[in-house]
Every structure is written in structure tokens, then in C-alpha cells.
CSV table of C-alpha atoms and ligand atoms in Angstrom, one decimal:
chain,number,residue,atom,x,y,z
A,115,UNK,CA,-16.8,10.2,70.0
A,116,UNK,CA,-13.5,8.7,71.3
A,117,UNK,CA,-15.1,5.2,71.0
A,118,UNK,CA,-16.1,6.0,67.4
A,119,UNK,CA,-12.6,7.2,66.6
A,120,UNK,CA,-11.0,4.1,68.2
A,121,UNK,CA,-13.3,1.9,66.2
A,122,UNK,CA,-12.6,3.7,62.9
A,123,UNK,CA,-8.9,3.7,63.4
A,124,UNK,CA,-8.9,0.0,64.4
A,125,UNK,CA,-11.0,-0.9,61.4
A,126,UNK,CA,-8.7,1.0,59.1
A,127,UNK,CA,-5.6,-0.7,60.7
A,128,UNK,CA,-7.3,-4.1,60.2
A,129,UNK,CA,-8.0,-3.4,56.6
A,130,UNK,CA,-4.5,-2.0,56.2
A,131,UNK,CA,-2.8,-4.9,57.9
A,132,UNK,CA,-4.9,-7.4,55.9
A,133,UNK,CA,-3.8,-5.8,52.7
A,134,UNK,CA,-0.2,-5.6,53.9
A,135,UNK,CA,0.2,-9.4,54.0
A,136,UNK,CA,3.9,-9.1,53.3
A,137,UNK,CA,6.5,-7.5,55.6
A,138,UNK,CA,9.8,-5.7,54.9
A,139,UNK,CA,12.7,-7.8,53.5
A,140,UNK,CA,15.4,-7.9,56.0
A,141,UNK,CA,19.0,-9.1,55.9
A,142,UNK,CA,20.3,-11.6,58.4
A,143,UNK,CA,23.9,-12.5,57.6
A,144,UNK,CA,24.0,-13.7,54.0
A,145,UNK,CA,20.3,-14.3,53.9
A,146,UNK,CA,17.3,-12.2,53.0
A,147,UNK,CA,14.4,-12.8,55.5
A,148,UNK,CA,10.8,-12.1,54.7
A,149,UNK,CA,8.0,-12.7,57.3
A,150,UNK,CA,10.4,-14.8,59.3
A,151,UNK,CA,11.4,-17.1,56.4
A,152,UNK,CA,14.4,-17.1,54.1
A,153,UNK,CA,13.5,-15.1,50.9
A,154,UNK,CA,14.9,-16.2,47.6
A,155,UNK,CA,13.4,-14.9,44.4
A,156,UNK,CA,13.4,-14.9,40.6
A,157,UNK,CA,12.9,-11.3,39.5
A,158,UNK,CA,12.8,-9.3,36.3
A,159,UNK,CA,14.1,-5.9,35.1
A,160,UNK,CA,11.2,-3.7,34.1
A,161,UNK,CA,12.8,-0.3,34.0
A,162,UNK,CA,9.7,1.3,32.5
A,163,UNK,CA,7.2,0.2,35.2
A,164,UNK,CA,6.5,3.8,36.3
A,165,UNK,CA,6.1,4.9,32.7
A,166,UNK,CA,3.5,2.3,32.0
A,167,UNK,CA,1.6,3.3,35.2
A,168,UNK,CA,1.5,7.0,34.4
A,169,UNK,CA,-2.1,8.3,33.9
A,170,UNK,CA,-0.9,10.4,30.9
A,171,UNK,CA,1.0,8.6,28.2
A,172,UNK,CA,1.1,5.3,30.2
A,173,UNK,CA,-0.8,2.1,29.6
A,174,UNK,CA,-2.3,0.8,32.8
A,175,UNK,CA,-4.3,-1.9,31.1
A,176,UNK,CA,-1.0,-3.3,29.7
A,177,UNK,CA,0.8,-2.9,33.0
A,178,UNK,CA,-1.9,-5.0,34.8
A,179,UNK,CA,-1.6,-7.7,32.1
A,180,UNK,CA,2.2,-7.7,32.5
A,181,UNK,CA,2.1,-7.9,36.3
A,182,UNK,CA,-0.5,-10.7,36.2
A,183,UNK,CA,1.6,-12.8,33.8
A,184,UNK,CA,4.9,-12.2,35.7
A,185,UNK,CA,3.2,-13.1,39.0
A,186,UNK,CA,1.7,-16.2,37.4
A,187,UNK,CA,5.2,-17.4,36.4
A,188,UNK,CA,6.6,-16.8,39.9
A,189,UNK,CA,8.4,-13.5,39.2
A,190,UNK,CA,8.1,-11.7,42.6
A,191,UNK,CA,10.7,-9.0,42.3
A,192,UNK,CA,10.9,-6.1,39.8
A,193,UNK,CA,13.9,-3.8,39.4
A,194,UNK,CA,12.5,-0.4,38.2
A,195,UNK,CA,13.9,3.0,37.2
A,196,UNK,CA,12.7,5.6,39.8
A,197,UNK,CA,14.5,8.7,38.5
A,198,UNK,CA,15.3,9.8,35.0
A,199,UNK,CA,16.6,13.2,34.0
A,200,UNK,CA,15.4,15.4,31.1
A,201,UNK,CA,18.2,15.5,28.6
A,202,UNK,CA,19.2,16.3,25.0
A,203,UNK,CA,21.0,12.9,24.9
A,204,UNK,CA,19.9,11.3,21.7
A,205,UNK,CA,18.8,8.1,23.2
A,206,UNK,CA,17.5,9.3,26.6
A,207,UNK,CA,13.9,8.3,27.5
A,208,UNK,CA,11.4,11.2,27.3
A,209,UNK,CA,9.7,12.5,29.3
A,210,UNK,CA,11.9,12.4,32.4
A,211,UNK,CA,11.1,12.3,36.1
A,212,UNK,CA,13.6,15.0,37.0
A,213,UNK,CA,12.7,17.9,34.8
A,214,UNK,CA,15.5,20.3,35.3
A,215,UNK,CA,18.5,21.3,37.5
A,216,UNK,CA,16.1,22.8,40.0
A,217,UNK,CA,14.9,19.3,40.8
A,218,UNK,CA,11.3,19.8,39.6
A,219,UNK,CA,9.7,16.4,39.4
A,220,UNK,CA,7.2,15.1,36.8
A,221,UNK,CA,4.2,14.3,38.9
A,222,UNK,CA,2.5,12.3,36.1
A,223,UNK,CA,5.4,9.8,36.1
A,224,UNK,CA,5.5,9.7,39.9
A,225,UNK,CA,1.8,8.9,39.9
A,226,UNK,CA,2.8,6.1,37.6
A,227,UNK,CA,5.3,4.8,40.2
A,228,UNK,CA,2.5,5.1,42.8
A,229,UNK,CA,0.2,3.0,40.7
A,230,UNK,CA,2.9,0.4,39.9
A,231,UNK,CA,3.8,0.0,43.6
A,232,UNK,CA,0.1,-0.3,44.6
A,233,UNK,CA,-0.4,-3.0,42.0
A,234,UNK,CA,2.8,-4.8,42.9
A,235,UNK,CA,1.7,-4.9,46.5
A,236,UNK,CA,-1.6,-6.6,45.5
A,237,UNK,CA,0.6,-9.4,43.9
A,238,UNK,CA,3.0,-9.6,46.9
A,239,UNK,CA,5.8,-8.4,44.6
A,240,UNK,CA,8.9,-6.5,45.9
A,241,UNK,CA,10.5,-3.6,44.1
A,242,UNK,CA,14.1,-2.5,43.8
A,243,UNK,CA,14.1,1.2,42.8
A,244,UNK,CA,17.2,2.8,41.3
A,245,UNK,CA,17.6,6.6,41.7
A,246,UNK,CA,20.1,7.4,38.9
A,247,UNK,CA,21.9,5.9,36.0
A,248,UNK,CA,25.5,5.8,35.0
A,249,UNK,CA,24.4,5.4,31.3
A,250,UNK,CA,22.8,7.8,28.9
A,251,UNK,CA,19.4,6.2,28.3
A,252,UNK,CA,17.6,8.0,31.1
A,253,UNK,CA,19.8,11.2,31.2
A,254,UNK,CA,21.6,10.0,34.3
A,255,UNK,CA,24.8,11.1,35.9
A,256,UNK,CA,26.0,12.6,32.6
A,257,UNK,CA,23.0,14.9,32.6
A,258,UNK,CA,23.8,16.1,36.1
A,259,UNK,CA,27.3,16.8,34.9
A,260,UNK,CA,26.0,18.8,32.0
A,261,UNK,CA,23.7,20.8,34.3
A,262,UNK,CA,26.4,21.7,36.7
A,263,UNK,CA,29.5,22.2,34.5
A,264,UNK,CA,27.6,24.0,31.8
A,265,UNK,CA,29.3,21.8,29.3
A,266,UNK,CA,27.5,20.2,26.4
A,267,UNK,CA,26.3,16.8,27.4
A,268,UNK,CA,28.8,14.2,26.2
A,269,UNK,CA,26.7,11.8,24.1
A,270,UNK,CA,28.2,8.4,23.4
A,271,UNK,CA,25.6,7.8,20.6
A,272,UNK,CA,27.0,10.9,18.9
A,273,UNK,CA,30.7,10.7,19.6
A,274,UNK,CA,30.7,6.9,19.3
A,275,UNK,CA,33.1,6.5,22.2
A,276,UNK,CA,32.4,5.1,25.7
A,277,UNK,CA,35.6,5.9,27.6
A,278,UNK,CA,35.2,9.7,27.5
A,279,UNK,CA,31.5,9.3,28.3
A,280,UNK,CA,32.3,7.1,31.3
A,281,UNK,CA,34.9,9.5,32.6
A,282,UNK,CA,32.5,12.4,32.2
A,283,UNK,CA,29.7,10.5,34.0
A,284,UNK,CA,32.0,9.7,36.9
A,285,UNK,CA,32.6,13.4,37.4
A,286,UNK,CA,29.2,13.3,39.0
A,287,UNK,CA,30.6,11.9,42.2
A,288,UNK,CA,32.9,14.9,42.5
A,289,UNK,CA,30.5,17.7,41.7
A,290,UNK,CA,29.1,19.1,45.0
A,291,UNK,CA,26.2,20.9,43.3
A,292,UNK,CA,25.3,17.7,41.4
A,293,UNK,CA,25.3,15.7,44.6
A,294,UNK,CA,23.2,18.4,46.3
A,295,UNK,CA,20.5,18.1,43.6
A,296,UNK,CA,20.7,14.3,43.6
A,297,UNK,CA,20.1,14.2,47.3
A,298,UNK,CA,17.2,16.6,47.0
A,299,UNK,CA,15.7,14.2,44.4
A,300,UNK,CA,16.4,11.2,46.6
A,301,UNK,CA,14.7,12.8,49.6
A,302,UNK,CA,11.6,13.9,47.6
A,303,UNK,CA,11.1,10.4,46.1
A,304,UNK,CA,12.0,8.3,49.2
A,305,UNK,CA,9.8,10.4,51.5
A,306,UNK,CA,6.9,10.6,48.9
A,307,UNK,CA,3.5,9.4,50.0
A,308,UNK,CA,1.9,7.1,47.5
A,309,UNK,CA,-1.3,8.8,46.2
A,310,UNK,CA,-3.0,5.4,45.6
A,311,UNK,CA,-2.2,3.6,48.9
A,312,UNK,CA,-1.7,6.8,51.0
A,313,UNK,CA,1.3,5.0,52.4
A,314,UNK,CA,4.7,6.8,52.7
A,315,UNK,CA,7.2,5.1,50.3
A,316,UNK,CA,9.6,4.7,53.2
A,317,UNK,CA,7.0,2.8,55.1
A,318,UNK,CA,6.0,0.6,52.2
A,319,UNK,CA,7.2,-3.0,52.4
A,320,UNK,CA,6.6,-3.3,48.7
A,321,UNK,CA,9.9,-1.4,48.3
A,322,UNK,CA,12.6,-4.0,49.2
A,323,UNK,CA,15.5,-1.8,48.3
A,324,UNK,CA,16.6,1.7,47.2
A,325,UNK,CA,19.4,1.6,44.8
A,326,UNK,CA,22.0,4.3,44.3
A,327,UNK,CA,21.9,4.0,40.5
A,328,UNK,CA,21.9,1.7,37.6
A,329,UNK,CA,25.5,0.3,37.1
A,330,UNK,CA,27.4,3.1,38.8
A,331,UNK,CA,31.1,2.8,37.8
A,332,UNK,CA,34.2,4.8,39.2
A,333,UNK,CA,35.0,5.8,35.6
A,334,UNK,CA,36.4,4.1,32.5
A,335,UNK,CA,38.6,0.9,33.0
A,336,UNK,CA,41.4,2.7,31.2
A,337,UNK,CA,41.4,6.0,33.1
A,338,UNK,CA,39.1,5.7,36.1
A,339,UNK,CA,41.4,4.4,38.8
A,340,UNK,CA,42.4,7.9,40.2
A,341,UNK,CA,38.7,8.5,40.8
A,342,UNK,CA,38.0,5.2,42.7
A,343,UNK,CA,38.3,6.8,46.2
A,344,UNK,CA,35.6,9.4,45.3
A,345,UNK,CA,33.4,6.6,44.0
A,346,UNK,CA,33.9,4.5,47.2
A,347,UNK,CA,33.2,7.6,49.4
A,348,UNK,CA,30.1,8.3,47.3
A,349,UNK,CA,28.8,4.8,47.8
A,350,UNK,CA,29.2,4.9,51.6
A,351,UNK,CA,27.8,8.4,52.2
A,352,UNK,CA,24.9,8.2,49.8
A,353,UNK,CA,23.8,4.8,51.0
A,354,UNK,CA,24.0,6.2,54.6
A,355,UNK,CA,21.9,9.2,53.5
A,356,UNK,CA,19.2,6.9,52.1
A,357,UNK,CA,19.3,4.6,55.1
A,358,UNK,CA,18.6,7.5,57.4
A,359,UNK,CA,15.6,8.4,55.3
A,360,UNK,CA,14.3,4.8,55.0
A,361,UNK,CA,15.6,2.7,57.9
A,362,UNK,CA,13.0,-0.1,57.3
A,363,UNK,CA,14.2,-0.7,53.8
A,364,UNK,CA,17.4,-2.0,52.3
A,365,UNK,CA,20.0,-0.1,50.3
A,366,UNK,CA,22.1,-1.5,47.4
A,367,UNK,CA,24.4,0.1,44.9
A,368,UNK,CA,23.2,-1.3,41.5
A,369,UNK,CA,26.9,-2.0,40.7
A,370,UNK,CA,27.9,-4.8,38.2
A,371,UNK,CA,30.6,-6.3,40.4
A,372,UNK,CA,34.2,-6.4,39.3
A,373,UNK,CA,33.4,-5.6,35.7
A,374,UNK,CA,31.7,-2.4,36.9
A,375,UNK,CA,34.6,-1.5,39.2
A,376,UNK,CA,37.5,-1.0,36.8
A,377,UNK,CA,37.7,-4.8,36.3
A,378,UNK,CA,39.0,-5.2,39.9
A,379,UNK,CA,37.1,-7.5,42.2
A,380,UNK,CA,39.1,-6.2,45.2
A,381,UNK,CA,37.9,-2.6,44.5
A,382,UNK,CA,34.3,-4.0,44.3
A,383,UNK,CA,34.7,-5.7,47.6
A,384,UNK,CA,36.2,-2.7,49.3
A,385,UNK,CA,33.5,-0.3,48.0
A,386,UNK,CA,30.8,-2.7,49.1
A,387,UNK,CA,32.1,-3.3,52.7
A,388,UNK,CA,30.2,-0.2,53.9
A,389,UNK,CA,27.7,-1.0,56.6
A,390,UNK,CA,25.3,1.2,54.7
A,391,UNK,CA,25.2,-1.3,51.8
A,392,UNK,CA,22.9,-4.0,52.9
A,393,UNK,CA,23.5,-6.5,50.1
A,394,UNK,CA,25.6,-7.0,47.1
A,395,UNK,CA,24.6,-6.8,43.5
A,396,UNK,CA,26.3,-8.0,40.4
A,397,UNK,CA,25.5,-8.1,36.7
A,398,UNK,CA,26.7,-10.5,34.0
A,399,UNK,CA,26.7,-9.7,30.3
A,400,UNK,CA,28.4,-12.4,28.3
A,401,UNK,CA,27.8,-10.6,25.0
A,402,UNK,CA,28.5,-7.0,26.1
A,403,UNK,CA,31.8,-8.3,27.6
A,404,UNK,CA,32.6,-10.2,24.5
A,405,UNK,CA,32.5,-13.6,26.1
A,406,UNK,CA,29.8,-14.8,23.7
A,407,UNK,CA,29.0,-14.1,20.1
A,408,UNK,CA,25.4,-14.8,19.0
A,409,UNK,CA,26.5,-15.2,15.4
A,410,UNK,CA,29.1,-17.8,16.4
A,411,UNK,CA,27.3,-19.6,19.3
A,412,UNK,CA,28.9,-23.0,18.9
A,413,UNK,CA,32.4,-21.5,19.0
A,414,UNK,CA,31.7,-19.2,22.0
A,415,UNK,CA,28.9,-20.4,24.3
A,416,UNK,CA,31.0,-23.0,26.2
A,417,UNK,CA,33.8,-20.6,27.0
A,418,UNK,CA,31.2,-17.9,27.9
A,419,UNK,CA,29.7,-20.3,30.4
A,420,UNK,CA,33.1,-21.1,31.9
A,421,UNK,CA,33.9,-17.4,32.3
A,422,UNK,CA,30.4,-16.9,33.8
A,423,UNK,CA,31.1,-19.6,36.3
A,424,UNK,CA,34.3,-17.9,37.4
A,425,UNK,CA,32.5,-14.6,37.6
A,426,UNK,CA,29.7,-16.1,39.8
A,427,UNK,CA,32.2,-17.9,42.0
A,428,UNK,CA,34.3,-14.7,42.5
A,429,UNK,CA,31.3,-12.7,43.6
A,430,UNK,CA,29.7,-15.4,45.8
A,431,UNK,CA,33.1,-15.6,47.6
A,432,UNK,CA,33.1,-11.9,48.2
A,433,UNK,CA,29.5,-12.1,49.6
A,434,UNK,CA,30.7,-14.7,52.0
A,435,UNK,CA,33.6,-12.6,53.1
A,436,UNK,CA,31.4,-9.6,53.6
A,437,UNK,CA,28.7,-11.7,55.2
A,438,UNK,CA,26.0,-10.2,52.9
A,439,UNK,CA,23.5,-11.6,50.5
A,440,UNK,CA,24.2,-11.2,46.8
A,441,UNK,CA,21.8,-10.8,43.8
A,442,UNK,CA,22.5,-11.3,40.1
A,443,UNK,CA,20.2,-8.4,39.3
A,444,UNK,CA,21.0,-8.2,35.6
A,445,UNK,CA,21.8,-11.0,33.2
A,446,UNK,CA,20.6,-11.6,29.6
A,447,UNK,CA,21.5,-12.7,26.2
A,448,UNK,CA,20.1,-12.0,22.7
A,449,UNK,CA,17.8,-14.2,20.7
A,450,UNK,CA,19.5,-16.7,18.4
A,451,UNK,CA,21.6,-15.0,15.7
A,452,UNK,CA,21.2,-11.7,17.5
A,453,UNK,CA,17.7,-11.2,16.1
A,454,UNK,CA,15.0,-9.0,17.7
A,455,UNK,CA,11.5,-10.4,16.8
A,456,UNK,CA,9.1,-12.8,18.5
A,457,UNK,CA,9.5,-15.2,15.5
A,458,UNK,CA,13.2,-15.6,16.3
A,459,UNK,CA,14.2,-18.6,18.5
A,460,UNK,CA,15.8,-18.4,21.9
A,461,UNK,CA,17.8,-21.7,22.2
A,462,UNK,CA,21.0,-20.1,23.6
A,463,UNK,CA,19.1,-17.6,25.8
A,464,UNK,CA,17.1,-20.4,27.3
A,465,UNK,CA,20.2,-22.4,27.9
A,466,UNK,CA,22.0,-19.5,29.5
A,467,UNK,CA,19.0,-18.8,31.8
A,468,UNK,CA,18.9,-22.4,32.8
A,469,UNK,CA,22.7,-22.2,33.5
A,470,UNK,CA,22.3,-19.2,35.7
A,471,UNK,CA,19.3,-20.7,37.6
A,472,UNK,CA,21.2,-23.9,38.2
A,473,UNK,CA,24.0,-22.0,39.8
A,474,UNK,CA,21.6,-20.2,42.1
A,475,UNK,CA,19.7,-23.4,43.0
A,476,UNK,CA,23.0,-25.1,43.8
A,477,UNK,CA,24.1,-22.3,46.0
A,478,UNK,CA,20.7,-22.2,47.8
A,479,UNK,CA,21.0,-25.9,48.5
A,480,UNK,CA,24.5,-25.2,50.1
A,481,UNK,CA,22.9,-22.4,52.2
A,482,UNK,CA,25.1,-19.9,50.3
A,483,UNK,CA,24.6,-16.1,49.9
A,484,UNK,CA,23.3,-16.2,46.3
A,485,UNK,CA,19.8,-15.0,47.1
A,486,UNK,CA,18.2,-14.3,43.8
A,487,UNK,CA,18.3,-12.8,40.3
A,488,UNK,CA,16.5,-10.4,38.0
A,489,UNK,CA,16.7,-11.3,34.3
A,490,UNK,CA,17.2,-8.4,31.8
A,491,UNK,CA,14.6,-7.8,30.8
A,492,UNK,CA,10.8,-8.1,30.6
A,493,UNK,CA,9.4,-7.0,27.2
A,494,UNK,CA,6.0,-8.7,27.7
A,495,UNK,CA,3.4,-7.5,25.3
A,496,UNK,CA,5.4,-4.6,23.9
A,497,UNK,CA,5.2,-4.1,20.1
A,498,UNK,CA,7.2,-2.0,17.7
A,499,UNK,CA,6.7,-1.2,14.0
A,500,UNK,CA,10.1,0.6,13.7
A,501,UNK,CA,12.1,-0.8,10.9
A,502,UNK,CA,15.3,0.1,12.8
A,503,UNK,CA,13.8,-1.3,16.1
A,504,UNK,CA,14.8,1.9,17.8
A,505,UNK,CA,12.5,3.5,20.4
A,506,UNK,CA,10.8,6.8,19.7
A,507,UNK,CA,8.8,8.9,22.2
A,508,UNK,CA,5.2,7.5,22.3
A,509,UNK,CA,6.3,4.0,21.3
A,510,UNK,CA,5.6,1.0,23.4
A,511,UNK,CA,8.2,0.3,26.1
A,512,UNK,CA,10.3,-2.8,26.0
A,513,UNK,CA,12.7,-4.4,28.4
A,514,UNK,CA,15.4,-2.8,26.2
A,515,UNK,CA,15.9,0.9,27.0
A,516,UNK,CA,15.9,3.5,24.2
A,517,UNK,CA,19.6,3.1,23.4
A,518,UNK,CA,19.2,-0.4,22.2
A,519,UNK,CA,17.1,-2.3,19.7
A,520,UNK,CA,13.7,-3.0,21.0
A,521,UNK,CA,13.9,-6.8,21.2
A,522,UNK,CA,17.6,-7.1,21.9
A,523,UNK,CA,17.3,-8.7,25.3
A,524,UNK,CA,13.6,-8.5,25.9
A,525,UNK,CA,11.7,-11.6,27.0
A,526,UNK,CA,8.2,-11.5,25.5
A,527,UNK,CA,5.0,-12.9,26.8
A,528,UNK,CA,5.0,-15.3,23.9
A,529,UNK,CA,8.4,-16.7,24.8
A,530,UNK,CA,6.9,-19.8,26.3
A,531,UNK,CA,10.2,-21.8,26.6
A,532,UNK,CA,11.9,-19.1,28.5
A,533,UNK,CA,8.9,-18.5,30.7
A,534,UNK,CA,8.8,-22.2,31.5
A,535,UNK,CA,12.4,-22.1,32.6
A,536,UNK,CA,11.7,-19.1,34.8
A,537,UNK,CA,8.7,-20.8,36.3
A,538,UNK,CA,10.6,-24.0,37.0
A,539,UNK,CA,13.3,-22.0,38.7
A,540,UNK,CA,10.7,-20.3,40.9
A,541,UNK,CA,9.3,-23.7,41.9
A,542,UNK,CA,12.7,-25.0,42.7
A,543,UNK,CA,13.5,-22.0,44.8
A,544,UNK,CA,10.2,-22.2,46.7
A,545,UNK,CA,9.9,-26.0,46.6
A,546,UNK,CA,6.5,-25.6,45.0
A,547,UNK,CA,7.1,-28.7,42.8
B,26,IFL,O1,22.0,-1.6,32.8
B,26,IFL,C1,22.2,-2.1,31.7
B,26,IFL,N1,23.0,-3.1,31.5
B,26,IFL,C2,23.0,-3.9,30.3
B,26,IFL,C3,21.8,-3.6,29.5
B,26,IFL,C4,21.9,-4.4,28.2
B,26,IFL,O2,23.0,-4.0,27.4
B,26,IFL,C5,21.7,-2.2,29.2
B,26,IFL,O3,20.5,-1.9,28.4
B,26,IFL,C6,21.5,-1.4,30.5
B,26,IFL,O4,22.1,-0.1,30.4
């Protein structure tokens, strides 16, 4: 019997190791290392990956088509929402993974995450999974605040103001009950066993990094500075909590860089010096930050690129000082004229993607810390019939979350010029010319 048991376990291991052709991404100084080689990647944001993979209400056939096309273009890293909160926020995605303040989780959506990770593993893709959101489109920190203050949720799409919303979201870091629930949710997701692969998430090399949240900020630029210490403490202790649960995987914050840290690069650097933060993230939004105006491209694109160059250089310098890799894990720009449909051109988007990729390739040639990027965002085969282009429950998912027009920043499967630029970048990064 022991001989039979030995053979069965050996056979299973062989099958398992054969399927697990890719190891864990590790950090060595300013480099990612994968299977002993430097790891550079072009990735995408696909916040809705778990939603597409869900057995109820998902679209697994579409998900497989999306993953095949992305893999074919050399996109090997996907940044995905791994926790959303049920909320009355007008533009929050429904349903949500965290169903209530008791921390009950939506098993159907987690089965979707299982399926997504299993299919990504087959394509040697890596996942960055964020476990909360500073913004309203998935419930996020402001929903936690509503749960544990008993206050009405402060909805930016209702009050039309961002500063009070951001200050309210940032209360999350200072609410012990909210942090207790957040850690309960983190523990349940990070220690989940994938029902498809039967592999514990924390032992799955498909998951490159756990991320504290999407774009966590200390508060509003105007009034958030008094709360910076609580934010920095939260980063360090929460990242440490996750590292203890998943020591083989990386931890990152999901922060935007200086623009997501009260506009202060020094505060970004200080909050990311924690040994529990394995690599740096930054985001770059030339339109959101009013550097670029899609309705006046000739007048604004050059200065936008100059500001983007400064922003990149500032953050690469911080990565060198902290001796950590850095990833531009969100960047994007609208279609020409700020339009939303596949029929609308993408001349300036393509030019901006090429600009970003050139900066990354240049840094790679100089053995710098700029390890990769994830464009925002993959819309693929998503379709909408909404005249206002705004998502409603049951609609297709786009790269644009529900608070934004479906098509705003989405790259579609039919965007051949953009996909060609992405693929050329992949080839340059991996010398597969
Ligand atoms: O994380 C984010 N950053 C910018 C995106 C585009 O505006 C936005 O949809 C998302 O909340």
C-alpha cells in the first residue's frame, strides 16, 4: 500500500509541477526575478476578471477569448479587483464580494476568481490582486466607513464633490472596527483554496502580488496632511499582515505615487520605505490631472508628455533610492476627442502608449528599476447599448468601472493599432524580435 501511495503522490506532484511551469515572482534589489531570469512585463488592468469568471452572471466563454487575445499580444500580467463591498453608492458594481459588515463573502464571485486564476496559470500570466478601493466604484473604503460609523455613505456621484469623499474614505485607516473586518476579509481571501486547481492562493505562483487597495490616499490634497501618519502606519502594518499570510508572494500598495500622496513625493517615498512593501507602484493620468485635454490635443499633448517625463523620472529616482522595482500599473488616455466607441480613432492614445513604453524600454536598457506597466484598461470584446454609456447591473463589463463611461479608457479587441504597439513593446522587453 505504501508503494502505491508513494507512486500516486509522485505522479500527482509530477503532473502538478509540469502544470506549474512558472515560479513565484521575487524581488532582488530593483529587479523582479522569475525562474532565475529578470522579469519585465507589459500588463493590463482588468478589474472585472473575477466577475467574468463567475459561474452565475459571468461570461466564461468571453473571459477565455479575452485571455487568449491578451496572451497572444504578450500581455502577461493582469491587475484585478479581488474584493468589492456591497454598497448603496450609486456607481458601485453589483453584486459585491464582501456582502455585509459581518464579512460574508459572495462565493459565486470567488469561484470566478478561482476560475480566472486557473486560466491565467495555463497562459503563464501573473496576477496583481487588490483587496480594497479608495474610490466608490466597488464600495471600497467609504463603504467600510459607512458600516462602522453608521453614517450615510458619502457618495461623490450624488454630492458632486471629491474632497469630502476622500476625507471620508481616509477615515477607514483610523477605524479599528473597519480594520478588523478588512483583515478578516484579507485573511479569508489570501488563505482561500482555489476550487479549480485545489491550490491554496498563498501557494499559487500565478498570484504575483497582493495589493492593499486600488489607489489608497491619505486623504484629500487640501485637508489630508494631518492623517498622513495614520496612512503610513496602515501601509506598513497591513502589508506586514499580508506578508505573514503569504510569505512566498509580493505585497504592494496600489498607490499612485506623489499624486496619490497629497502631491508630495517625499511622503510617497517615506510611506513606501517599509520592508513589508516589496515594490513600488505609481499611476499616471494626464487627463484626470489636467495635463492633457482630448478636445485640445495639439495645444496640450506636448506639455502633458513633458510633465509625464518629470513624473516618471521622479518615481524612478525614488525606486533607486529605496532599492525596489517600480511598476507603472495604471496609465491611459481617452480616444481622440474624448469619444467612447470602437469607431473613434486612437491617435493620441497610441502616441501616449508608445511614449510610456519607450521610457520603460530605455530604463530597462540602463538596468534601471522600471520593471513594467499595466495599461488602464482592457475592454476587449465588451459591448454596450446604453445611450449614456453608463454601466448597469447585468451589462457587459468594460475596462472602465461603473463610475465612468464604458469606453472612456478601454482598449478594445478591435483596436489593432494600440494592440500592435503593446505587442511591439512586449517583443522589445523580451527581445523576441
Ligand atoms: O483606479 C483608477 N484610476 C483612474 C481610472 C480612470 O479614471 C479610474 O477608473 C480608477 O478608479
